[in-house]
CSV table of C-alpha atoms and ligand atoms in Angstrom, one decimal:
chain,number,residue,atom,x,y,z
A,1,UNK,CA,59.1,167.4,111.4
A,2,UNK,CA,57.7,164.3,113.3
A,3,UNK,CA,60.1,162.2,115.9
A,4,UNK,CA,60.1,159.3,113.8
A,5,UNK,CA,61.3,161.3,110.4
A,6,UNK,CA,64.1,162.2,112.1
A,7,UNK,CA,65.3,159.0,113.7
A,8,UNK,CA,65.4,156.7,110.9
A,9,UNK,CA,66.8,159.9,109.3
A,10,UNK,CA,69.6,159.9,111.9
A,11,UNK,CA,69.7,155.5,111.9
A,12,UNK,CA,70.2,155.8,108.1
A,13,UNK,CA,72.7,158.4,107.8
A,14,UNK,CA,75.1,156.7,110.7
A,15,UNK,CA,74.9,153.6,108.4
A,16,UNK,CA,76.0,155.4,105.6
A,17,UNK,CA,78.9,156.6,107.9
A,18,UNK,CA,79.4,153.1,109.2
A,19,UNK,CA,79.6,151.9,105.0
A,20,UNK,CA,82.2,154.5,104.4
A,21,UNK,CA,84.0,153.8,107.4
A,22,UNK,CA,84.7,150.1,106.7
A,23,UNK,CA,85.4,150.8,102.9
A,24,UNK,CA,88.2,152.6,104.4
A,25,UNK,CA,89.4,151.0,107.7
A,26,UNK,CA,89.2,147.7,105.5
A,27,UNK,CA,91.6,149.1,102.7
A,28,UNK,CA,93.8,151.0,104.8
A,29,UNK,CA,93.9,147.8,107.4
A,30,UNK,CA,92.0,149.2,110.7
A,31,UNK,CA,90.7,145.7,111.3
A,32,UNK,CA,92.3,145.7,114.4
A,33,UNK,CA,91.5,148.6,115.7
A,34,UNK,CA,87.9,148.7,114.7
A,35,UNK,CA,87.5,145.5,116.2
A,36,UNK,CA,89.2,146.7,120.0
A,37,UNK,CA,87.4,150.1,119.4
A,38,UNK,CA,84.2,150.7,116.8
A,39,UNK,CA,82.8,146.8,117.2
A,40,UNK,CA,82.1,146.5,120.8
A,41,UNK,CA,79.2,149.7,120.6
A,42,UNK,CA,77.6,148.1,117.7
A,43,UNK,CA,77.5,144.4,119.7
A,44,UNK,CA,76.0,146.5,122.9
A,45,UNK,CA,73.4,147.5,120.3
A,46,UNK,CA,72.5,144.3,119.2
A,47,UNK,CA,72.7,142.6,122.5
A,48,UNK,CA,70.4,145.3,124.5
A,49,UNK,CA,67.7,144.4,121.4
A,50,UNK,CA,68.3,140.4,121.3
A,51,UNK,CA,68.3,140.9,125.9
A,52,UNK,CA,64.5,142.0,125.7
A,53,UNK,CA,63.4,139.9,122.9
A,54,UNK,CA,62.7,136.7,125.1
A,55,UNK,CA,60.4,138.5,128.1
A,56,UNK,CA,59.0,141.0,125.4
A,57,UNK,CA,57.6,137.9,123.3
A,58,UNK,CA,56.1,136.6,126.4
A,59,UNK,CA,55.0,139.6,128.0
A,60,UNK,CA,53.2,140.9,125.0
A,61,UNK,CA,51.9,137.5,123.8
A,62,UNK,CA,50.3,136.5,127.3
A,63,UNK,CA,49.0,139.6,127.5
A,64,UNK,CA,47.8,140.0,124.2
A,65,UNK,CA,46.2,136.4,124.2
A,66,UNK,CA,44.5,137.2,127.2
A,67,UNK,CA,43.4,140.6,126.3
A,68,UNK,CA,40.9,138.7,124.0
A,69,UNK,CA,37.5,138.1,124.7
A,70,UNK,CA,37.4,134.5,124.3
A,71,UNK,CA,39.0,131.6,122.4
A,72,UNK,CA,36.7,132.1,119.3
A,73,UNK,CA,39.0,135.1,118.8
A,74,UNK,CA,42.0,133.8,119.3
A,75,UNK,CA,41.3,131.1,116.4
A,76,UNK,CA,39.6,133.7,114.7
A,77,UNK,CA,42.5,136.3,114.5
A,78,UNK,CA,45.4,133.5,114.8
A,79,UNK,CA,43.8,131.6,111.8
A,80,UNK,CA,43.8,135.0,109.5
A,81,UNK,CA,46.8,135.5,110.7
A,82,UNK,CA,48.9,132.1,109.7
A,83,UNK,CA,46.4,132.0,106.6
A,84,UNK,CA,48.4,135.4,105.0
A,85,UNK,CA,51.8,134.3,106.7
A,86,UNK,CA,51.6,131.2,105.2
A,87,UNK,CA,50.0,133.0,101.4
A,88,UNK,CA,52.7,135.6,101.5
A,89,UNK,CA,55.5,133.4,101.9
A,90,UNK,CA,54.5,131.6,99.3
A,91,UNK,CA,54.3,134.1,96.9
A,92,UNK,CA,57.4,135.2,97.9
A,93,UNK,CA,58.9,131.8,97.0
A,94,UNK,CA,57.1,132.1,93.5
A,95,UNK,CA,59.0,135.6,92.8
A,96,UNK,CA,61.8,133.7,93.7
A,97,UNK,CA,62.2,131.0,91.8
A,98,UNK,CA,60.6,132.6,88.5
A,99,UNK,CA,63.7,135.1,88.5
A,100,UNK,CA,65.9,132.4,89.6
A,101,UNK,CA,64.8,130.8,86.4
A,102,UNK,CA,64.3,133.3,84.1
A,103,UNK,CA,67.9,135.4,84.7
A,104,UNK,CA,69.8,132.1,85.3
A,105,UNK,CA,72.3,134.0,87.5
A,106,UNK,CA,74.4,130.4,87.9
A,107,UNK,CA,75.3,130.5,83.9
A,108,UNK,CA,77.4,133.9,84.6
A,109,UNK,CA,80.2,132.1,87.3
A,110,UNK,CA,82.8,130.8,84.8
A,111,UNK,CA,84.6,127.9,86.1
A,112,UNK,CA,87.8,129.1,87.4
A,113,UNK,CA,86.0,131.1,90.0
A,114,UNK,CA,83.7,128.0,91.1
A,115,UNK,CA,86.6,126.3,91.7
A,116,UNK,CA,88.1,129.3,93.8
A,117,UNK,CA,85.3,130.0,96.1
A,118,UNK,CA,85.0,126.3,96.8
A,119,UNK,CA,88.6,125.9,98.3
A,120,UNK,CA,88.4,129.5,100.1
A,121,UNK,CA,85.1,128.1,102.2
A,122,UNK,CA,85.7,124.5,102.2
A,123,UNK,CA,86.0,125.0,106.7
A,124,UNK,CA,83.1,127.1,106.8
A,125,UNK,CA,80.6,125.1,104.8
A,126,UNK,CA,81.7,121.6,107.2
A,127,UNK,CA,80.7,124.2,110.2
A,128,UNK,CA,77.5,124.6,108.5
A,129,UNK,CA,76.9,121.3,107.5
A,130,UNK,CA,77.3,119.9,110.9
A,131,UNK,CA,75.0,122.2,112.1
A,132,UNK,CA,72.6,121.0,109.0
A,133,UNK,CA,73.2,117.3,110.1
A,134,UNK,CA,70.7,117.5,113.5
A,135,UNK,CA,68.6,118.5,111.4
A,136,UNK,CA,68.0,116.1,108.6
A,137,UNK,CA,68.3,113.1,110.3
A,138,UNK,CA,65.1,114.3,112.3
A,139,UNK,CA,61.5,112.4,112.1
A,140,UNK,CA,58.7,114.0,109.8
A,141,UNK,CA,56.7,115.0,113.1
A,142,UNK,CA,60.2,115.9,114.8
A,143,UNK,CA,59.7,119.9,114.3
A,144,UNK,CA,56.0,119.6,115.7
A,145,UNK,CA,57.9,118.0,118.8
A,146,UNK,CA,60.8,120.6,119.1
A,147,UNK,CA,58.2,123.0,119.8
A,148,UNK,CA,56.8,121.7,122.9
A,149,UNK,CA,59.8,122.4,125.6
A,150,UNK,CA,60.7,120.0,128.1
A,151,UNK,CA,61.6,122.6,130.3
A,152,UNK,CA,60.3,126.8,130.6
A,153,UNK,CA,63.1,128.1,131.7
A,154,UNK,CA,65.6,126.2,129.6
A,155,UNK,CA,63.7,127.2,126.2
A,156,UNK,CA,63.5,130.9,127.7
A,157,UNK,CA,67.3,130.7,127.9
A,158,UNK,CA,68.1,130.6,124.4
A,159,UNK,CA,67.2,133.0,121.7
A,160,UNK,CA,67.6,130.1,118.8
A,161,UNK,CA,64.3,128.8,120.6
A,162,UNK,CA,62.2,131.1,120.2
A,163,UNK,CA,59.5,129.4,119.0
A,164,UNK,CA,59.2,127.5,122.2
A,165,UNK,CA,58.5,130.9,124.2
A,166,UNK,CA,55.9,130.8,121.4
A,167,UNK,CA,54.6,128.1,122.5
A,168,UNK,CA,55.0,129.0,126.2
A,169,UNK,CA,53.2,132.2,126.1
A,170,UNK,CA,49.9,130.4,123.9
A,171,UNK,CA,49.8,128.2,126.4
A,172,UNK,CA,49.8,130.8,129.6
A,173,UNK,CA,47.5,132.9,127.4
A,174,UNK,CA,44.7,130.6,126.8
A,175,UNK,CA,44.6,129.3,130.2
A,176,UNK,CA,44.6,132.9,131.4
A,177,UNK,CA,41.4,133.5,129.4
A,178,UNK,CA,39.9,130.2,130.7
A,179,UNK,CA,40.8,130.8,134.7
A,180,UNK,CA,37.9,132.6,136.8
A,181,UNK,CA,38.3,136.7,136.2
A,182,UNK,CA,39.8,137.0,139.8
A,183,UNK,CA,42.3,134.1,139.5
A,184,UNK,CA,43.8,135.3,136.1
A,185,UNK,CA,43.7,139.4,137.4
A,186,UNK,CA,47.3,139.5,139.7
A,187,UNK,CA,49.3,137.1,136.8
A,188,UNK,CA,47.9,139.2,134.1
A,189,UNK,CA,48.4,142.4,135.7
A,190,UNK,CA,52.2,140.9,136.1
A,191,UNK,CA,52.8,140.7,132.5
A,192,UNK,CA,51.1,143.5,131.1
A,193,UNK,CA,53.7,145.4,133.8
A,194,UNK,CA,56.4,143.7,132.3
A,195,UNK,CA,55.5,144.3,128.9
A,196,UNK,CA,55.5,148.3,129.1
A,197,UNK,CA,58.9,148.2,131.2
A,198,UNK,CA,60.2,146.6,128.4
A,199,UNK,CA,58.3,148.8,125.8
A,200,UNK,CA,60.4,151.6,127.7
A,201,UNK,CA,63.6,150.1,128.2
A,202,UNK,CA,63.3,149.5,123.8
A,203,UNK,CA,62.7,152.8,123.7
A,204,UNK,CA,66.1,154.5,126.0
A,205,UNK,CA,68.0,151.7,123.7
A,206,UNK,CA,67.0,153.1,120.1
A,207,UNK,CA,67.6,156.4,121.5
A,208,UNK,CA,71.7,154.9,120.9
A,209,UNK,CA,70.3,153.1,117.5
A,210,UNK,CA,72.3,155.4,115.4
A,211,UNK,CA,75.5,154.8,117.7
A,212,UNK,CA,74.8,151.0,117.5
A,213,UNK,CA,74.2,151.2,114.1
A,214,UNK,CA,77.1,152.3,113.0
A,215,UNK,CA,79.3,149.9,115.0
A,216,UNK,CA,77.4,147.0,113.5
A,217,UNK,CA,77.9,148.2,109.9
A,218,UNK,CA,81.6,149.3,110.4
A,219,UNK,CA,82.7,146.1,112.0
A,220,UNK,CA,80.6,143.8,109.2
A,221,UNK,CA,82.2,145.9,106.1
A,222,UNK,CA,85.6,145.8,107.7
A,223,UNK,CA,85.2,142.0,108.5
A,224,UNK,CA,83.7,141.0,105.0
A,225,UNK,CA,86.3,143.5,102.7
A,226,UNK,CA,89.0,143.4,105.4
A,227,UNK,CA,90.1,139.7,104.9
A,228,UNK,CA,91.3,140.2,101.5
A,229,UNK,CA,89.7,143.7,99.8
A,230,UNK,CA,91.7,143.0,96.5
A,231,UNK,CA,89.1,139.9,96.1
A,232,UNK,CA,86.0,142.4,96.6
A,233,UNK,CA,85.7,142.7,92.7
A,234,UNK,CA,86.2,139.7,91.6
A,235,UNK,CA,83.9,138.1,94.2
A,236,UNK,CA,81.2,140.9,92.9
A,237,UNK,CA,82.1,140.2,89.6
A,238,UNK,CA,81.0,136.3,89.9
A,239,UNK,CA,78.3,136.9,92.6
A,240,UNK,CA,77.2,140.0,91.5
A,241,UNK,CA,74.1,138.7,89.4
A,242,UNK,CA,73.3,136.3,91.9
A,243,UNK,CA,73.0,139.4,94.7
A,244,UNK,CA,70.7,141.1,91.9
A,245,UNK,CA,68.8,138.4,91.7
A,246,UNK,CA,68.1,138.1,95.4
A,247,UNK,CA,67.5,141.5,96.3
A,248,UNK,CA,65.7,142.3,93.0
A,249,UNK,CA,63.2,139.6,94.5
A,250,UNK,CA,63.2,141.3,97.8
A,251,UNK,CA,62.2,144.5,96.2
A,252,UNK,CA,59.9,142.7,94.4
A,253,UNK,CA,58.0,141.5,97.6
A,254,UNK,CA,58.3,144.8,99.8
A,255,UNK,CA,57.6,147.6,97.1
A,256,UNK,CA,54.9,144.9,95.0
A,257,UNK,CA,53.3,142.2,97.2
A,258,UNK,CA,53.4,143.7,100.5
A,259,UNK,CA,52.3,147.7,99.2
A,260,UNK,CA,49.3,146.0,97.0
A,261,UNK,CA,48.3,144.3,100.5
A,262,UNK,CA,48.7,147.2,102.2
A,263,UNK,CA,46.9,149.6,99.4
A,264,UNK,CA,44.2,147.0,98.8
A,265,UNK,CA,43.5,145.8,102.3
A,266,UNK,CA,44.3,148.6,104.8
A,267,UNK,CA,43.4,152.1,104.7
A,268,UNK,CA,47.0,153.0,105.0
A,269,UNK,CA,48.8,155.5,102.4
A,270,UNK,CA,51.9,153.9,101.3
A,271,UNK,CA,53.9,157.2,102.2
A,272,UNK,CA,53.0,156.2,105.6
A,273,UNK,CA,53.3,153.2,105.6
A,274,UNK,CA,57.2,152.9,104.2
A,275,UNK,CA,57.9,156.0,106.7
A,276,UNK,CA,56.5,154.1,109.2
A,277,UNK,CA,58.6,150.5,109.2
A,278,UNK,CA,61.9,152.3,107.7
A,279,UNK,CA,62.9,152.4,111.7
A,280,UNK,CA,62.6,148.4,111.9
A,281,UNK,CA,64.2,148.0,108.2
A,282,UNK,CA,67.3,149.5,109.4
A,283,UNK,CA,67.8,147.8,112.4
A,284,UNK,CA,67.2,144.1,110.6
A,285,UNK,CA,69.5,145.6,107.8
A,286,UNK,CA,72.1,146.6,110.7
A,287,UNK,CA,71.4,143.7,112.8
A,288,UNK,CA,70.2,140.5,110.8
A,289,UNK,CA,68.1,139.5,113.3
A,290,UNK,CA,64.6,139.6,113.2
A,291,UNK,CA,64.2,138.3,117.0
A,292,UNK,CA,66.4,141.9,118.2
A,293,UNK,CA,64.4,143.9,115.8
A,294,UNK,CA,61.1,142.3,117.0
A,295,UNK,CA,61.7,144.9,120.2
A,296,UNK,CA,62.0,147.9,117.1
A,297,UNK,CA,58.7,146.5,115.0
A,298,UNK,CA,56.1,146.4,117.7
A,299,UNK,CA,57.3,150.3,119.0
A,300,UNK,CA,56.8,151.4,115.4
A,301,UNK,CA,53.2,149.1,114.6
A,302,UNK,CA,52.0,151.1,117.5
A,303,UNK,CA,53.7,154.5,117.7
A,304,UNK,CA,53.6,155.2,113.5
A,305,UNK,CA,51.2,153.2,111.8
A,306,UNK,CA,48.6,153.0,114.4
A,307,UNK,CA,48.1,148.7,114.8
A,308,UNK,CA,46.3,148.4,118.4
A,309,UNK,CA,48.2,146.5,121.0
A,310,UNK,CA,46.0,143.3,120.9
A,311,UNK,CA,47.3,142.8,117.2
A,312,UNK,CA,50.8,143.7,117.3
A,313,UNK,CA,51.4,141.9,120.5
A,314,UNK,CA,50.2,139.0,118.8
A,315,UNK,CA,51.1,139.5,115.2
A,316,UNK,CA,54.5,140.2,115.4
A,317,UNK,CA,56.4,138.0,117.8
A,318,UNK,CA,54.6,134.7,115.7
A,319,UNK,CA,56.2,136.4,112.8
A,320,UNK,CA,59.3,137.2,113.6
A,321,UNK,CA,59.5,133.6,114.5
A,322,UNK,CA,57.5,131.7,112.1
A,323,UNK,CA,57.1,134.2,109.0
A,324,UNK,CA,60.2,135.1,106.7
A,325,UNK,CA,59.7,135.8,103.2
A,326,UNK,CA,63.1,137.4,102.4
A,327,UNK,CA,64.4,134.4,104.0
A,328,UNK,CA,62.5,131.9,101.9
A,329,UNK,CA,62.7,133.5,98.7
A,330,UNK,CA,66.6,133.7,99.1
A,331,UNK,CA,66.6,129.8,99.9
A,332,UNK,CA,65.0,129.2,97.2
A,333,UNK,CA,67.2,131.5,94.6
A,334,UNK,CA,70.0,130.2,96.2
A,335,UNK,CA,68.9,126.7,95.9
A,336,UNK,CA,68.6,126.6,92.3
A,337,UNK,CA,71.8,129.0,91.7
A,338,UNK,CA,73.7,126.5,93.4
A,339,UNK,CA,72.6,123.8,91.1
A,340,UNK,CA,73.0,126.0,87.9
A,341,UNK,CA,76.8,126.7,88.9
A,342,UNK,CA,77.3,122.9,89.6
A,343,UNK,CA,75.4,122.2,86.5
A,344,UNK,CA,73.0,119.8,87.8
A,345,UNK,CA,69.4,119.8,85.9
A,346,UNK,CA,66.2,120.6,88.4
A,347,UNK,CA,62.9,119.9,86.8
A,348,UNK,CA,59.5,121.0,87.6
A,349,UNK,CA,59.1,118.3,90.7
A,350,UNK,CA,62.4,119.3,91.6
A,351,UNK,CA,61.1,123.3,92.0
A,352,UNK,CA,58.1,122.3,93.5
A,353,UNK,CA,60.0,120.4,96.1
A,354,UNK,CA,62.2,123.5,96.4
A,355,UNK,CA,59.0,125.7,97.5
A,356,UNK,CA,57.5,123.2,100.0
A,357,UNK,CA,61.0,122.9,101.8
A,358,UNK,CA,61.6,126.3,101.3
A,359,UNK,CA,58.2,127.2,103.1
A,360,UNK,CA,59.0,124.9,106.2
A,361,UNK,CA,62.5,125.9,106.1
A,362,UNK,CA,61.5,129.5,106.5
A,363,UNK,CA,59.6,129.0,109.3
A,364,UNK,CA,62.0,126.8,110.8
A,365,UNK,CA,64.7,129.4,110.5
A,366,UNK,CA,65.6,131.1,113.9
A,367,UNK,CA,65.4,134.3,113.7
A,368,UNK,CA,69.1,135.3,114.4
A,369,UNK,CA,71.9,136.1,111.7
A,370,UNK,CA,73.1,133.3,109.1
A,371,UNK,CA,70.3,130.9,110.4
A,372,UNK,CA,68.6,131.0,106.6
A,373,UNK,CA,72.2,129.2,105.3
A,374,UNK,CA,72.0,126.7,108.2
A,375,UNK,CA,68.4,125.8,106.9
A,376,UNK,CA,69.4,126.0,103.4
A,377,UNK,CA,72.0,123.4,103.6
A,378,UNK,CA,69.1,121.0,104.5
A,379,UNK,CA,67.6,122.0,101.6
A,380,UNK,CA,70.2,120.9,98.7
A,381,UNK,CA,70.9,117.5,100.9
A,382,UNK,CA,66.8,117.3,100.5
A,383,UNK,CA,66.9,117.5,97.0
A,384,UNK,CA,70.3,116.1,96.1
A,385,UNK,CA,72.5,119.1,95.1
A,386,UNK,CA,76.1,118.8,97.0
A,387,UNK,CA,75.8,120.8,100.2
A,388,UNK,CA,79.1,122.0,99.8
A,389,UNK,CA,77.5,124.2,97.0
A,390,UNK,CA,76.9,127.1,99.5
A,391,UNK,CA,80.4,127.2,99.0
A,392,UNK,CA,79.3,129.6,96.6
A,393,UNK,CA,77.5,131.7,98.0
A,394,UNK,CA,79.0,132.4,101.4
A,395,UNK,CA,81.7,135.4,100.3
A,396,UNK,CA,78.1,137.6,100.0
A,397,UNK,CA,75.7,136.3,102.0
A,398,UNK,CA,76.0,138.7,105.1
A,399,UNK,CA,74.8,141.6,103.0
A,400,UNK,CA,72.4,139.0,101.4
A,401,UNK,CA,71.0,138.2,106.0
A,402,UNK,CA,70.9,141.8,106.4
A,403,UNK,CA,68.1,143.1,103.0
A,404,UNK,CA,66.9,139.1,103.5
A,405,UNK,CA,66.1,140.4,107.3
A,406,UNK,CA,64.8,143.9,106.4
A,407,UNK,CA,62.1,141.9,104.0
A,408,UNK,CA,61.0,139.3,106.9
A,409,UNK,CA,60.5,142.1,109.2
A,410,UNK,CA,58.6,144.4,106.5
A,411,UNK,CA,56.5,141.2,105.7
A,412,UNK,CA,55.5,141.2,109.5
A,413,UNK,CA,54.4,144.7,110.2
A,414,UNK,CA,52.2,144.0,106.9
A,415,UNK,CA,50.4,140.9,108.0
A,416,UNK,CA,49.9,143.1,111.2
A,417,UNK,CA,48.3,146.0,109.1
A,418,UNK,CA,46.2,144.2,107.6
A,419,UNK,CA,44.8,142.2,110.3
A,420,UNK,CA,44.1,145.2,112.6
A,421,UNK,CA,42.5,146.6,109.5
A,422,UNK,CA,40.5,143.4,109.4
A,423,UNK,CA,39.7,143.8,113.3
A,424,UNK,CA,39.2,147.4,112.9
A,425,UNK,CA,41.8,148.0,115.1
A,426,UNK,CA,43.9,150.7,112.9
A,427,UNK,CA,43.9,154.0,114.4
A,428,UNK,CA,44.8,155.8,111.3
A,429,UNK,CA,45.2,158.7,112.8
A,430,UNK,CA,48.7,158.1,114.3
A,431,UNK,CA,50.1,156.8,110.4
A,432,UNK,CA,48.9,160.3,109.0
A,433,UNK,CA,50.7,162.3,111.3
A,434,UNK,CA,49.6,162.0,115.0
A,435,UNK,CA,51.9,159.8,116.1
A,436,UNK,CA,53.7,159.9,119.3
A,437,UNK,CA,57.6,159.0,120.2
B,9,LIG,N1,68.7,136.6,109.7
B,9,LIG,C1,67.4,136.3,109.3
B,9,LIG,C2,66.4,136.8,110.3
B,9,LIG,O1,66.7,136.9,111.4
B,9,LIG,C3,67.2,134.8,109.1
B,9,LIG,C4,68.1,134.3,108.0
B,9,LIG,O2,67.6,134.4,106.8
B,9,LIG,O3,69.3,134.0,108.2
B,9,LIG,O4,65.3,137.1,109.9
């Protein structure tokens, strides 16, 4: 049976051990001890993935940018590239809001419970509102102007800013393809070094992903049902048709939009291609972080579905910044669930306005866990719904970030399947079986 097989195998299994772990330690009150003793290997985990993410962006960018013949290709490829970013997330939106609409998930909260959930997260939506506050009293131009960094080294410090080593590693890249040949040679040969030490040091740390795994998901169930497991039902109860709704959407986008790009515009079986991202869909469903699964997405584009280097390196550390569907398509569910439970009417404009902040809002979103809620609470002060309406929503929304997660990062690897297909530069060899580790 091929390597991969049998590490998501193994990934998927030790999160079904981690789920039945925290079911238990949470009812029979481990919290304690799962904190001192199961939490600390699943936050190693996620730390080793979220360490590389920052020179693995820049290292595979710069290199991948100046692995290009010239600038024509850059635009070329970068402007296909943001075109079905951009398309996807949009219809991901659409899905959204149209089941949003149609199964009217705020109608089933009866009012006792509003009331309830509003008192129990009254602290943690001021948190988030705070956070929310920098952010709306920006300029129109002001996110075009957070993305140029005053300073390198600063912006590489911080995982939240990622799309400023974005914007650093564009910027090294182009200048690299317009230095003189023998100029560019020792910086280039620097990062493409750096890029396949960290390619290996992502590789020893998903030989622990199972381990990891399992820490991540027994610490978040025991957190979540720990607190106060005789509420679990009820909660489910009121939020369960919202949850539906959500990740009925998200199934939606993977298994409908994102396998009719990939059957229509790749030559890549679908067998293949779900066997080949499960790896990265369980370590964004363990982690809820696109940025420390970026590390997991470009060794599995290139080890198990066959997406040449130039793409992927490219491709996927733009979208795991700028391109989250899940993300989006949650906003914009949650958006108008919000309003339904509060009762407040939304018409067409209203929507409309919904998808356009929606869409910037999702690329805005840092690629870490929770940041969609953050960027959501700009959206209801946007469009005039109380922002103390994700009251409502927070008791769920950490199992909502981690399938939201596992759909941005699907969404990624797509766009980069089908623009190697574009490129030719699919081996399709390696997603039939040929693969190596
Ligand atoms: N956790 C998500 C991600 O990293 C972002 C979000 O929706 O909160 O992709």
């Amino acid at each position: 049976m091929p390597w991969y097989r049998r590490s998501h195998w193994r990934i998927l299994i030790a999160l079904g051990f981690g789920l039945c772990y925290g079911v238990v330690a949470a009812y029979a009150g481990w919290q304690d001890f799962t904190a001192a003793w199961i939490a600390p290997f699943g936050t190693i985990f996620f730390r080793l993935l979220l360490l590389v993410a920052v020179p693995l962006v820049l290292a595979s960018l710069v290199s991948g940018i100046a692995s290009l013949s010239d600038l024509n290709e850059l635009s070329r490829i970068g402007g296909k590239t943001i075109a079905i970013y951009l398309a996807t997330t949009l219809v991901a939106l659409l899905i959204g809001l149209t089941l949003v609409n149609v199964l009217n998930p705020g109608s089933y909260v009866p009012g006792s419970v509003r009331l309830g959930l509003q008192q129990t997260y009254a602290s943690d939506v001021t948190e988030r509102e705070q956070l929310a506050v920098e952010a709306t009293e920006r300029g129109p131009l002001q996110p075009l102007v957070d993305m140029v960094p005053e300073n390198m080294f600063f912006a590489a410090s911080d995982n939240r800013r990622m799309l400023n080593v974005v914007f650093i590693a564009l910027l090294l890249g182009v200048a690299l393809i317009l230095v003189p040949n023998a100029k560019a040679a020792p910086l280039l040969a620097l990062f493409e070094s750096l890029d396949a030490v960290i390619i290996k040091i992502v590789e020893l740390v998903i030989l622990a992903a199972p381990i990891g795994v399992f820490g991540l998901i027994a610490d978040t169930v025991t957190r979540v049902a720990g607190d106060s497991p005789a509420d679990v039902p009820q909660l489910l109860g009121a939020l369960g048709f919202y949850s539906l709704t959500v990740l009925v959407g998200l199934a939606i986008q993977i298994f409908f939009t994102y396998a009719l790009l990939v059957r229509l515009l790749t030559p890549l079986r679908l067998r293949s291609f779900f066997a080949g991202v499960a790896q990265a869909q369980l370590v964004a469903f363990s982690t809820s972080s696109s940025a420390a699964t970026l590390p997991v997405s470009m060794k599995s584009a290139k080890n198990h579905l066959g997406i040449s280097d130039e793409v992927s390196s490219f491709v996927l550390p733009l979208g795991a910044t700028i391109n989250m569907d899940g993300t989006g398509l949650y906003q914009a569910i949650a958006a108008v669930f919000i309003a339904q439970t509060l009762g407040i009417p939304l018409d067409l404009f209203d929507q409309l306005t919904i998808v356009l902040l929606a869409l910037l809002a999702s690329i805005g979103t840092a690629a870490v866990p929770s940041a969609g809620v953050v960027m959501l609470v700009v959206i209801l002060e946007t469009i005039g719904i109380p922002a103390t309406g994700i009251a409502l929503i927070l008791g769920v929304d950490r199992f909502l970030d981690m399938s939201r997660t596992a759909a941005n990062v699907t969404g990624d690897i797509t766009v980069a399947a089908v623009v190697a297909a574009m490129e030719g530069q699919l081996d399709t060899a390696v997603a039939s079986g040929g693969e190596q580790a």
